[in-house]
CSV table of C-alpha atoms and ligand atoms in Angstrom, one decimal:
chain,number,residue,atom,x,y,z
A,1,UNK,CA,42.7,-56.0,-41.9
A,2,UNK,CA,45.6,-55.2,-40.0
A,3,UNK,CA,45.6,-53.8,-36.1
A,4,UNK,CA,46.8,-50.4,-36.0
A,5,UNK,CA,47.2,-47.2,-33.5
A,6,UNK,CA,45.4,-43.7,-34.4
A,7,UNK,CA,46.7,-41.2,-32.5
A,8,UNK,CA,46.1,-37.3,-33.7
A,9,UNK,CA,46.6,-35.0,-30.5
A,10,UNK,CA,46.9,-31.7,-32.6
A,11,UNK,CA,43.9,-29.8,-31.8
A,12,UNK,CA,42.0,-28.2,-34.8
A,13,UNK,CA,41.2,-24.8,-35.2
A,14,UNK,CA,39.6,-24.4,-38.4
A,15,UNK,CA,37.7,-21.1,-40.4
A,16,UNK,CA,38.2,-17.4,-40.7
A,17,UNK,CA,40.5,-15.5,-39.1
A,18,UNK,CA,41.9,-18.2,-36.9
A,19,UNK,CA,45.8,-16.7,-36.6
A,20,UNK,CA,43.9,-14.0,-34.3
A,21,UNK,CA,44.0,-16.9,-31.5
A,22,UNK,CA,47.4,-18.4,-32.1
A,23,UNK,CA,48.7,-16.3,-28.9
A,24,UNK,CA,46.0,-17.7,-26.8
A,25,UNK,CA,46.5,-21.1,-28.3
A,26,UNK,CA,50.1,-21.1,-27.6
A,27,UNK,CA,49.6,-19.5,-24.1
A,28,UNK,CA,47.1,-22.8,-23.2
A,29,UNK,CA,50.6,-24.8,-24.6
A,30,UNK,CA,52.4,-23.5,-21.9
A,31,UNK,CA,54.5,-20.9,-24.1
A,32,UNK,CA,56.1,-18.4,-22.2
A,33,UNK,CA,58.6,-17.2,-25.5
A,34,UNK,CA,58.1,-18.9,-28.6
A,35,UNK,CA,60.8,-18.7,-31.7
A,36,UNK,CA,58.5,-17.9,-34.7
A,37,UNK,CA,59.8,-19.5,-37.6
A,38,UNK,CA,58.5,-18.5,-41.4
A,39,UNK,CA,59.8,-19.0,-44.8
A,40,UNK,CA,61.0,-16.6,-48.0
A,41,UNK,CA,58.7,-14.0,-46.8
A,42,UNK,CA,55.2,-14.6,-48.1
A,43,UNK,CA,53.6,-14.3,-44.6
A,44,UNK,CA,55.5,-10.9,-44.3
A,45,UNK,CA,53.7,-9.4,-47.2
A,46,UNK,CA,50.6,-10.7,-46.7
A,47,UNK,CA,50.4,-9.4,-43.3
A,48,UNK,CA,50.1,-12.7,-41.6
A,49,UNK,CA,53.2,-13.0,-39.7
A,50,UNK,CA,51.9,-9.3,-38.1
A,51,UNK,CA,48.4,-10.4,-37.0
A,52,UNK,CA,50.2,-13.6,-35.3
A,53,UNK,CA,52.7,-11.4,-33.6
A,54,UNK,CA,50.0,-8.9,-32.3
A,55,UNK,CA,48.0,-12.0,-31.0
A,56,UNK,CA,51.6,-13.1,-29.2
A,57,UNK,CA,51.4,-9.9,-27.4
A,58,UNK,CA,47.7,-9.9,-26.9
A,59,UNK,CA,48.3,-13.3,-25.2
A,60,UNK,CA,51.8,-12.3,-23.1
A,61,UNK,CA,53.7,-14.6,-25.0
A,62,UNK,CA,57.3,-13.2,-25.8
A,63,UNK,CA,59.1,-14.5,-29.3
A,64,UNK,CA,61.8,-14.4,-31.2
A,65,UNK,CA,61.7,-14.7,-34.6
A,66,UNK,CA,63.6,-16.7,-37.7
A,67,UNK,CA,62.3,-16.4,-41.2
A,68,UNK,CA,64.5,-18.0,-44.4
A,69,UNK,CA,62.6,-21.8,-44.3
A,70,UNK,CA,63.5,-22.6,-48.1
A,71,UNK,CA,61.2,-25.8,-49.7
A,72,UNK,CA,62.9,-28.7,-49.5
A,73,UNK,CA,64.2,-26.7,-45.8
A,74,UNK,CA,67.9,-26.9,-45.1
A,75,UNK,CA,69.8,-28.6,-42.1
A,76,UNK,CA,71.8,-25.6,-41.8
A,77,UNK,CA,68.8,-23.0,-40.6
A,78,UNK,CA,67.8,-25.7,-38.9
A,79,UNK,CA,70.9,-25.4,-36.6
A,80,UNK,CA,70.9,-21.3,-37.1
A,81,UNK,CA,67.5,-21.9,-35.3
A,82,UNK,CA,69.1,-24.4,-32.2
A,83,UNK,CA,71.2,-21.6,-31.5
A,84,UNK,CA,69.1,-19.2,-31.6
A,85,UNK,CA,66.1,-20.6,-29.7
A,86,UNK,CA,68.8,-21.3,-27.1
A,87,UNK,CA,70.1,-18.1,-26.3
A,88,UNK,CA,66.7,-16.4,-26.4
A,89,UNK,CA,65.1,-18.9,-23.7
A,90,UNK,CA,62.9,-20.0,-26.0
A,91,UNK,CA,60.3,-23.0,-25.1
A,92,UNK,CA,58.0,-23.0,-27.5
A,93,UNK,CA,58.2,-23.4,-31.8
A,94,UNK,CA,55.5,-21.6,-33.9
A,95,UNK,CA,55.4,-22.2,-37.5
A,96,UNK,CA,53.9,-19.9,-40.0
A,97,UNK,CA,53.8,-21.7,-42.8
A,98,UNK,CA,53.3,-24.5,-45.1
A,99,UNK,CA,55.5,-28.0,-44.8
A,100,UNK,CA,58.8,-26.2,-45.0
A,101,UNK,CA,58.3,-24.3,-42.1
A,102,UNK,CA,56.5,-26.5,-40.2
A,103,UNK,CA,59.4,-29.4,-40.6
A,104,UNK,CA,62.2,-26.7,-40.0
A,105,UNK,CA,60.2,-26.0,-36.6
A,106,UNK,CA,60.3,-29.9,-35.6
A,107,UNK,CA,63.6,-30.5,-36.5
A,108,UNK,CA,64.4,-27.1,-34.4
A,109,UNK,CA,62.5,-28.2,-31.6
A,110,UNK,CA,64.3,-31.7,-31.2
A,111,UNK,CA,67.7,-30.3,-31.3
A,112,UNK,CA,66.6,-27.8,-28.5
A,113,UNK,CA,65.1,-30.9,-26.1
A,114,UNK,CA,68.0,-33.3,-26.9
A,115,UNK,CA,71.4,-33.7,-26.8
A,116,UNK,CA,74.0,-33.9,-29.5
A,117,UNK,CA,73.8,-33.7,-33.0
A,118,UNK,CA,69.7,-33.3,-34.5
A,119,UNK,CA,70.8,-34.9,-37.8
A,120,UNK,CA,71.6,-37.9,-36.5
A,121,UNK,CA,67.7,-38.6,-36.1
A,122,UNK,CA,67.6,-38.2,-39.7
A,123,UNK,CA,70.0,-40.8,-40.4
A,124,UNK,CA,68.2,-43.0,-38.0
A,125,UNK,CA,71.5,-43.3,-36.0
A,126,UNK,CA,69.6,-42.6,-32.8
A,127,UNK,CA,65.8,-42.4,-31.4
A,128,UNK,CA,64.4,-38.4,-30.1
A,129,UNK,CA,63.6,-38.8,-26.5
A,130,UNK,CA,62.0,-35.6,-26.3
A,131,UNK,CA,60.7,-32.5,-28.4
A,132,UNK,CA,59.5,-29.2,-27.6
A,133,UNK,CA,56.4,-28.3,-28.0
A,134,UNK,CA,55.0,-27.0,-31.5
A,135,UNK,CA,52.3,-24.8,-32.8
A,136,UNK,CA,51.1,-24.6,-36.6
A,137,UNK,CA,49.5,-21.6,-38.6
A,138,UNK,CA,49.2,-23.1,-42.0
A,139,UNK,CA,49.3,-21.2,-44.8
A,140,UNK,CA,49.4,-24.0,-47.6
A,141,UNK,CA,47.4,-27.0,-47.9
A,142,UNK,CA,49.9,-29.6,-48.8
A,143,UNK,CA,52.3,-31.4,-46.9
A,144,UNK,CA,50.0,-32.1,-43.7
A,145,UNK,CA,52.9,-32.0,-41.3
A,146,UNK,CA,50.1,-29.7,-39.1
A,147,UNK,CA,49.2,-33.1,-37.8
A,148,UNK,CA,51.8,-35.5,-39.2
A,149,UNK,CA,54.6,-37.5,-37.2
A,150,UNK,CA,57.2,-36.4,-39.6
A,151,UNK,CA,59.5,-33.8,-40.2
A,152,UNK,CA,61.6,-33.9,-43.7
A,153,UNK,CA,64.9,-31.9,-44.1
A,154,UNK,CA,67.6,-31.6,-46.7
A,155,UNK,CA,71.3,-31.7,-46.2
A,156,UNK,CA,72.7,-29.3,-48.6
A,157,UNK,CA,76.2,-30.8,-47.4
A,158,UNK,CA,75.7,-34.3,-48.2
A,159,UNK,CA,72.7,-33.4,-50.4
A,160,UNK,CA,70.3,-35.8,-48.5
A,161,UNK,CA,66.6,-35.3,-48.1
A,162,UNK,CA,65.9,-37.5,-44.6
A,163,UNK,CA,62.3,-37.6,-42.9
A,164,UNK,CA,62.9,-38.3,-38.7
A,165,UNK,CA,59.4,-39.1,-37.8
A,166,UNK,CA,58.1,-39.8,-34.7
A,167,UNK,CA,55.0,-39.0,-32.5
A,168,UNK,CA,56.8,-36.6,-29.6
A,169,UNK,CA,56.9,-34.1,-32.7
A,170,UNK,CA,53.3,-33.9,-33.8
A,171,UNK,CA,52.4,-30.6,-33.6
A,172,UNK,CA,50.1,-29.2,-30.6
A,173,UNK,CA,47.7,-27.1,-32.5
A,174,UNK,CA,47.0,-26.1,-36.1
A,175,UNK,CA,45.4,-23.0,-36.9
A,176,UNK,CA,43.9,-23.4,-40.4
A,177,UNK,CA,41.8,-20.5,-42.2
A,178,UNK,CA,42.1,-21.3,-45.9
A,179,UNK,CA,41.4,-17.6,-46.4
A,180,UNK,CA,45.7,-17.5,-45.6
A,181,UNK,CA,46.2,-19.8,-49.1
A,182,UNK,CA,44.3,-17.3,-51.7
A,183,UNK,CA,48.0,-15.7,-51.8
A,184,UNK,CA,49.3,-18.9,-53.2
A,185,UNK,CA,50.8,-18.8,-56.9
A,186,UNK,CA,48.9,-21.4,-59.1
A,187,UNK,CA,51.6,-23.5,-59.2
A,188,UNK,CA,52.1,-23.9,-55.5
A,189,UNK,CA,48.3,-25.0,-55.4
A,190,UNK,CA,48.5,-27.4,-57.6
A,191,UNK,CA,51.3,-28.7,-56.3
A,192,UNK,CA,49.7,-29.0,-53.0
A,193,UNK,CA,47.0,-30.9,-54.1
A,194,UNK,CA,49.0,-33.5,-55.9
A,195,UNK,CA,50.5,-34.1,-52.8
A,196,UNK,CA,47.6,-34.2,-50.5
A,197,UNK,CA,45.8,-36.8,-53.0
A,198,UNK,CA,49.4,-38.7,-52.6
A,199,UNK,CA,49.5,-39.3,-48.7
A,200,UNK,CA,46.4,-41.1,-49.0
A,201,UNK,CA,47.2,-43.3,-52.8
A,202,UNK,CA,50.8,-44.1,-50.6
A,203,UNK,CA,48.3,-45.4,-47.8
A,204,UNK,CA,45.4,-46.8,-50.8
A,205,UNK,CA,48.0,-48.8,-52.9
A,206,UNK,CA,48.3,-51.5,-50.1
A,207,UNK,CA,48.3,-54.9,-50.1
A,208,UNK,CA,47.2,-57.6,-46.9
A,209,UNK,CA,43.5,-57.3,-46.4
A,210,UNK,CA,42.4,-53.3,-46.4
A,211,UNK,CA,39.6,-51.8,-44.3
A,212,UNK,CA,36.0,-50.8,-46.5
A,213,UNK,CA,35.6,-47.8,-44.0
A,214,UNK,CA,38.9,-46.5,-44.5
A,215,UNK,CA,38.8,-47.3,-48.2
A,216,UNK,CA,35.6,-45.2,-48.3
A,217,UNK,CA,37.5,-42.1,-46.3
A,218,UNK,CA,39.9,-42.6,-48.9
A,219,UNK,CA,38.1,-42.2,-52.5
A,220,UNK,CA,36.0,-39.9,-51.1
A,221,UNK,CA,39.1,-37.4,-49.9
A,222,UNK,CA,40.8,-38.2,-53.5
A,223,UNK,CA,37.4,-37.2,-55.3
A,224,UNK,CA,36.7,-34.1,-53.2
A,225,UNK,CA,40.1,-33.3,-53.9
A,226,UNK,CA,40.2,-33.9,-57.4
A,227,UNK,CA,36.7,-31.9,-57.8
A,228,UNK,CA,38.1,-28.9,-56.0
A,229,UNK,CA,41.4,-28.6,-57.4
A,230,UNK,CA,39.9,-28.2,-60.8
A,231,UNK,CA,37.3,-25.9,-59.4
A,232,UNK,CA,40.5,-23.7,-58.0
A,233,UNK,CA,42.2,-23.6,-61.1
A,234,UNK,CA,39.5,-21.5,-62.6
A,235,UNK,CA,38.6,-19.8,-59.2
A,236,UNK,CA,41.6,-19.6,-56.4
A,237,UNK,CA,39.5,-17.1,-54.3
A,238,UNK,CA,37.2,-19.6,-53.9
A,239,UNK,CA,36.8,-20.4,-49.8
A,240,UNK,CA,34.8,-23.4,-49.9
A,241,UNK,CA,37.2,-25.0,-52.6
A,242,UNK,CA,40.1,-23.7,-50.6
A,243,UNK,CA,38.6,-25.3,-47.1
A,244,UNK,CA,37.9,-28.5,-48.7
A,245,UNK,CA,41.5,-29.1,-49.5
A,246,UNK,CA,42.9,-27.7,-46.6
A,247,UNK,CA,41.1,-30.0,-44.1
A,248,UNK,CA,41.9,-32.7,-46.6
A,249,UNK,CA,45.7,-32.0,-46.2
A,250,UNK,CA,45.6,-32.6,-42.8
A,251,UNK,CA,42.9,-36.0,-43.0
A,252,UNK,CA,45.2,-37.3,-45.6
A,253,UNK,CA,48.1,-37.1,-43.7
A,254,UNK,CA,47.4,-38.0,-40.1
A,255,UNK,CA,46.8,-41.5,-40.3
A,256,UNK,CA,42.9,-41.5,-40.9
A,257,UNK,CA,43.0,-43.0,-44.9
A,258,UNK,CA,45.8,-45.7,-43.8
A,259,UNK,CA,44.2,-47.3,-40.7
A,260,UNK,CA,43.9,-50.8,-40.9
A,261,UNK,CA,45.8,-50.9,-44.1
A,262,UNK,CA,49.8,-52.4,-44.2
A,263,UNK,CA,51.6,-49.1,-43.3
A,264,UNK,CA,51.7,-47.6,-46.9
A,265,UNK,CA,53.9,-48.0,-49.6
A,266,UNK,CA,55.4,-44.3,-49.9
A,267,UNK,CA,58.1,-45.5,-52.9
A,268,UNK,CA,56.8,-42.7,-54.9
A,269,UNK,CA,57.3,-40.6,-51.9
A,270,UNK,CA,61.0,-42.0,-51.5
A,271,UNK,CA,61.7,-41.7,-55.2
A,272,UNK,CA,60.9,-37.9,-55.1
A,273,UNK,CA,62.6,-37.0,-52.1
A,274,UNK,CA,65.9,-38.3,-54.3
A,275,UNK,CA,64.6,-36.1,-56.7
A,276,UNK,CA,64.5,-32.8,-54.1
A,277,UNK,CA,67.6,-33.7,-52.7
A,278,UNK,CA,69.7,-33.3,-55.8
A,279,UNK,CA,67.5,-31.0,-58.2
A,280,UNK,CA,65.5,-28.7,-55.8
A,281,UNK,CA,61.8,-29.7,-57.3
A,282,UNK,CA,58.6,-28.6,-55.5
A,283,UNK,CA,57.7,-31.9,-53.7
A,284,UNK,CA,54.2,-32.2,-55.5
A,285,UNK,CA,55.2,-31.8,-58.8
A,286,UNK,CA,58.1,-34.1,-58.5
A,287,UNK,CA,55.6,-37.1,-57.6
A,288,UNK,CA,53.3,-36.3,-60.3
A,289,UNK,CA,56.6,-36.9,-62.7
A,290,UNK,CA,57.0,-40.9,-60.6
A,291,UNK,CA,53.4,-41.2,-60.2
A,292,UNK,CA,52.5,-42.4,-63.7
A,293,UNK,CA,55.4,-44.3,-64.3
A,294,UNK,CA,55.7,-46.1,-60.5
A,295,UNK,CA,51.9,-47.2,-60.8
A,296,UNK,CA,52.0,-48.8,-64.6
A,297,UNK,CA,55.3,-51.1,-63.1
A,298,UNK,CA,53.4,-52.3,-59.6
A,299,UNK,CA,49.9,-52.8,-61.2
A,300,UNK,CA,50.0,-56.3,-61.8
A,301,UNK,CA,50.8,-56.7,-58.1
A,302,UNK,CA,48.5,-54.8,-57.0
A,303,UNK,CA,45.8,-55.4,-59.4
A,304,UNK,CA,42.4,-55.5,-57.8
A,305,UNK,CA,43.5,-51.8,-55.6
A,306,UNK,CA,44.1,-50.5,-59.2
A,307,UNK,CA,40.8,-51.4,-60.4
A,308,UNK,CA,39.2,-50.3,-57.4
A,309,UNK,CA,40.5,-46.9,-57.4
A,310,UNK,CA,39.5,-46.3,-61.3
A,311,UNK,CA,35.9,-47.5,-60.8
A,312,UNK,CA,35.3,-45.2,-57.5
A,313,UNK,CA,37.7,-42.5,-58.0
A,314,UNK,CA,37.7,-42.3,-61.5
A,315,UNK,CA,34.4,-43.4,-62.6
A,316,UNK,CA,35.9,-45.5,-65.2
A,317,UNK,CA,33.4,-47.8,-66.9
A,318,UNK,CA,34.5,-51.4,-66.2
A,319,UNK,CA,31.5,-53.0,-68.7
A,320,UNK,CA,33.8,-55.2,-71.6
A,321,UNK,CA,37.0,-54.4,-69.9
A,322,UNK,CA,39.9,-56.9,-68.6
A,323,UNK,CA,40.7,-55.7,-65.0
A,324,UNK,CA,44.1,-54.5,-66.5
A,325,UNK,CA,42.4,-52.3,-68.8
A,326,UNK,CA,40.5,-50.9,-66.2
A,327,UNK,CA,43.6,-50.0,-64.3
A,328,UNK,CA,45.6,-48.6,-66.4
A,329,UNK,CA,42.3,-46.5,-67.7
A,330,UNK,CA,42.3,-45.2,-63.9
A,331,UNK,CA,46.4,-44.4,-63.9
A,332,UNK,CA,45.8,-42.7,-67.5
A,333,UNK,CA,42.8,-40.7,-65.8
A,334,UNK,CA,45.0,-39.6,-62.8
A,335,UNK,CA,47.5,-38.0,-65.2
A,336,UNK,CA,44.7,-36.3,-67.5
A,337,UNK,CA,43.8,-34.5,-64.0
A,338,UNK,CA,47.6,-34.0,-63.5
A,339,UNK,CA,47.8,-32.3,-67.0
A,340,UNK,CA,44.7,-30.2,-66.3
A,341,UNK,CA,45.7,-28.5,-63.1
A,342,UNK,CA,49.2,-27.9,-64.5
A,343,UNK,CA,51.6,-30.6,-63.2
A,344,UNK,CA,54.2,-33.0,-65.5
A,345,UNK,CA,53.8,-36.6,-65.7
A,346,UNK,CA,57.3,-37.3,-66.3
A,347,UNK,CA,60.6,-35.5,-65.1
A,348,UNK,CA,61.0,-34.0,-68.7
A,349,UNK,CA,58.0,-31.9,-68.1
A,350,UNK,CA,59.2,-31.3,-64.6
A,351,UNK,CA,62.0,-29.5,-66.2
A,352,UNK,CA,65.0,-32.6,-65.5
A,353,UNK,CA,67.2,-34.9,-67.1
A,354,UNK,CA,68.7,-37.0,-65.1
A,355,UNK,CA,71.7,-39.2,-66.2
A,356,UNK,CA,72.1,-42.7,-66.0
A,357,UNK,CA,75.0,-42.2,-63.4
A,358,UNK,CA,72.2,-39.3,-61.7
A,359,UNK,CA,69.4,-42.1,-62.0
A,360,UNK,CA,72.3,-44.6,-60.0
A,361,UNK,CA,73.3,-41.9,-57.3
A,362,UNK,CA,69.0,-41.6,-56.7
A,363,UNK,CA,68.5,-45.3,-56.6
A,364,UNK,CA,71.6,-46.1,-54.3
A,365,UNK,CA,69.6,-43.0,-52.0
A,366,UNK,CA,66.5,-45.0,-51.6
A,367,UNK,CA,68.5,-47.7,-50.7
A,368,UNK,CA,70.3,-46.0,-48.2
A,369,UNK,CA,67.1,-45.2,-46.9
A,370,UNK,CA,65.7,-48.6,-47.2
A,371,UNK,CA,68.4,-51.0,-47.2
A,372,UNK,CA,65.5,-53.6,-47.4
A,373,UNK,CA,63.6,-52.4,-50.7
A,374,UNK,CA,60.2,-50.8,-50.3
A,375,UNK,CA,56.6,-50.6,-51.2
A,376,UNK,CA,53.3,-52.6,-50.2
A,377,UNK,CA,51.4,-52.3,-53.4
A,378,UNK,CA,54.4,-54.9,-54.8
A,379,UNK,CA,58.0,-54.6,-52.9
A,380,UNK,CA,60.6,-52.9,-54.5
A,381,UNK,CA,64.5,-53.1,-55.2
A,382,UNK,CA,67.1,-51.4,-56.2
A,383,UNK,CA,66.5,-52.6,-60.2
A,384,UNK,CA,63.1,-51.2,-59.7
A,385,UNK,CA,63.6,-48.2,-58.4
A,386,UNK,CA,66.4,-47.6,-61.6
A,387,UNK,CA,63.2,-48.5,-63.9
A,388,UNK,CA,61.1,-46.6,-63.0
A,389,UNK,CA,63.5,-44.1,-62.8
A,390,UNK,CA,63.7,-44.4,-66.0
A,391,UNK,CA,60.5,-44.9,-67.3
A,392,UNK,CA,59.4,-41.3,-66.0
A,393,UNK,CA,62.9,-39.5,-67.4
B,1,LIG,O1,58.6,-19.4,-48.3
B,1,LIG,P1,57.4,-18.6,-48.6
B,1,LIG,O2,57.7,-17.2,-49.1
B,1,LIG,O3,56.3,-18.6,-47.5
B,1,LIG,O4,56.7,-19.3,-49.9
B,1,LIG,C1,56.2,-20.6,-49.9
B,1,LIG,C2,57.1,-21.6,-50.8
B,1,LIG,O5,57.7,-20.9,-51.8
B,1,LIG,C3,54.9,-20.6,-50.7
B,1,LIG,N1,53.8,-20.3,-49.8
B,1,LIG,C4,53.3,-21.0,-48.7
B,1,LIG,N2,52.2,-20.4,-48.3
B,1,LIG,C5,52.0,-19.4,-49.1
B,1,LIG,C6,53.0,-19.3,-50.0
B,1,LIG,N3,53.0,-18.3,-51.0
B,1,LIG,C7,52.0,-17.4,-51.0
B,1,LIG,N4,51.0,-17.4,-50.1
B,1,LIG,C8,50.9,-18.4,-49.1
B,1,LIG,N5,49.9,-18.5,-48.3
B,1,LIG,O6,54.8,-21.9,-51.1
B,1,LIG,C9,56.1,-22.5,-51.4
B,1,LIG,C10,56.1,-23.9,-50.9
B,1,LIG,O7,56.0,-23.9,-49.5
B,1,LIG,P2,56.4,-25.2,-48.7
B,1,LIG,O8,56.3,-25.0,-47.2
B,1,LIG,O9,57.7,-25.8,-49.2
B,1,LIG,O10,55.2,-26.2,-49.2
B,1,LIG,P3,54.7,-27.6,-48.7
B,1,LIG,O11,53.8,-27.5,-47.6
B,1,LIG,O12,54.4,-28.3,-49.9
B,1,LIG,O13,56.0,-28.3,-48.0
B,1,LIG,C11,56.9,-29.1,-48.8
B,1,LIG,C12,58.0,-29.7,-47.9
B,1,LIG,O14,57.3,-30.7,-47.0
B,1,LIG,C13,57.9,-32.0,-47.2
B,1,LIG,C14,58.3,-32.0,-48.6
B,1,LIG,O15,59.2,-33.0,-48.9
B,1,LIG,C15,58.9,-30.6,-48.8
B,1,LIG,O16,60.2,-30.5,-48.3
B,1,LIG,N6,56.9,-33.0,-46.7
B,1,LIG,C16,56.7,-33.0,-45.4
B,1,LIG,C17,55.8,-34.0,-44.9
B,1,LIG,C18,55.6,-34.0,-43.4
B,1,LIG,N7,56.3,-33.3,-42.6
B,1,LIG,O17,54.7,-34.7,-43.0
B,1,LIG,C19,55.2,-35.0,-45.7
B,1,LIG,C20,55.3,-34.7,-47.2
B,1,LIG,O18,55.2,-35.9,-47.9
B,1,LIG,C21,56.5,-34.0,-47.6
B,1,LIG,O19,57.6,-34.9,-47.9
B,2,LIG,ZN1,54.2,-35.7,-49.6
């Protein structure tokens, strides 16, 4: 087992109508004018982004407001936003949102308490000293940057998808009432789900002496998961299904399901982002599309993980089975659940082709990113990353 530090200061506020106390919550933050940022408009028509105004001026908190946070959010309304924020006196970030938003806000709010240029913390060229404070209402479970350390943004410029993460950013609160993601589109669910149960296989798929509690967190989050992302597929007004996931975005994400584990692996994670950067996908469909492919070319180094996940995630029957078969019966059950709740397992389905020279430009990313290779569950190069590249085209 490895030592590790758990720190999750965001403060919960989970059930019904929850946005109703995002103006006292922010108040309690020390807002005096928050910039309230929101994506394409979603939150508009739901009537959302009205109830968390109201409860603004309920709580005497003035705003300002900047909607247009795309998926896969871009540097440049990141920088709209610095400029903004500054000439309306704003001290305080609210996010209405899912991930997008939320990592728009961060990014907005370290440009605002540092100097100089904020994509530099992207490109790891210097450290944030500071952040202004920020405040979540979620309206997807997915990304869980309502209690993460990260912030992910996309350079539409250079087209580079860069995560700057770092505690200072982690939000403050997160309002979560999973009656806000019954608007979702199908799609956007599923999506979600994929990616909450891949924050904790990134953290699972470990090697160096794991932890049985954590381990135990960690199948139990990917079955509950599993169970009611099936459930939502046939029923998306359904509120317990819909709470279940939602806390489980944030669990997955905020360090719980990796402690005592070696740090992650995250090269499915670093092979998408490639894929985001230079073809737009929705995050959680584009690591369904690695998934598959990433997991059958690590499994021998990671073999005993492999056949732990199939037995107590899966349920797969290990009786007259090598442990190899077991395995890749568990990865072949993790893409029938892909299949059933509507996601590809390879970037055909996802609806790209990369080229070889496109499969190059993607690998030399990751590289750029991790001039050292990558991955726990067996350490990765640049060779490896092209294969299973192309293994998932
Ligand atoms: O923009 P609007 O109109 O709101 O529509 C959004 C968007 O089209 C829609 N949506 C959200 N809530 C809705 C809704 N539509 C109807 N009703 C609602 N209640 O859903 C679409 C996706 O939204 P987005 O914020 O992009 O989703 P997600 O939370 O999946 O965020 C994805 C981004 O987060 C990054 C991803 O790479 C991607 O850029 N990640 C951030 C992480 C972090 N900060 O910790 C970790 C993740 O691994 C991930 O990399
Ligand atoms: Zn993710």
């Amino acid at each position: 087992m490895f030592d590790f530090t758990y720190y999750a200061p965001t403060k919960v506020v989970f059930g019904r109508g929850g946005e109703a106390k995002a103006g006292q919550l922010a108040a309690a933050a020390g807002a005096t004018k928050a910039l309230v940022c929101y994506g394409g408009g979603s939150v508009v028509r739901s009537g959302v982004l009205d109830r968390v105004l109201a409860s603004l001026d309920e709580a005497g908190v003035a705003h300002a407001e900047l909607g247009g946070a795309q998926p896969n959010p871009r540097l440049s309304l990141v920088y709209e936003g610095i400029e903004k924020a500054r000439a309306e006196g704003v001290d305080f970030l609210l996010a209405v949102g899912g991930g997008s938003v939320i990592d728009t806000a961060k990014a907005i709010a370290y440009g605002l308490a540092n100097e100089g240029d904020v994509w530099d913390f992207y490109l790891k060229k210097r450290t944030p000293e500071a952040c202004l404070p920020v405040g979540v209402v979620l309206t997807i479970a997915a990304a869980g940057s309502e209690m993460s350390n990260s912030s992910v943004i996309s350079n539409e410029d250079t087209q580079e998808k860069r995560s700057c993460n770092n505690d200072l950013a982690r939000p403050r609160f997160a309002i979560m009432n999973p009656e806000l993601t019954m608007t979702l589109p199908d799609y956007q669910t599923a999506c979600g789900n994929t990616d909450i149960m891949m924050h904790t296989m990134e953290r699972y798929f470990t090697q160096g002496g794991n932890m049985e509690l954590t381990d135990g967190i960690a199948e139990a989050l990917l079955r509950t998961v599993r169970d009611n992302a099936l459930i939502l597929v046939e029923h998306p007004d359904d509120y317990d299904a819909r709470a279940e996931v939602m806390w489980a975005s944030s669990v997955s994400h905020n360090g719980l399901t990796g402690c005592g584990n070696d740090g992650g692996d995250f090269v499915s994670h670093n092979l998408e982002h490639q894929m985001g950067a230079l073809y737009d996908v929705a995050h959680g469909a584009g690591l369904a599309a690695v998934w598959g492919s990433w997991a059958r070319y690590v499994m021998d180094g990671c073999l005993d993980r492999f056949v732990k996940y199939a037995v107590n995630v899966w349920g797969v029957d290990a009786s007259g089975k090598t442990d190899e078969e077991i395995a890749l019966a568990g990865i072949e059950a993790t893409e029938d659940f892909y299949r059933k709740i509507g996601m590809p397992t390879n970037m055909r389905e996802l609806g790209i082709e990369p080229t070889d020279e496109e499969i190059d430009r993607m690998v030399q990313m990751v590289m750029d990113t991790n001039p050292k290779g990558r991955g726990s569950a067996k350490h990765l190069y640049a060779d490896d990353f092209r294969a299973i590249y192309q293994m998932a085209r």
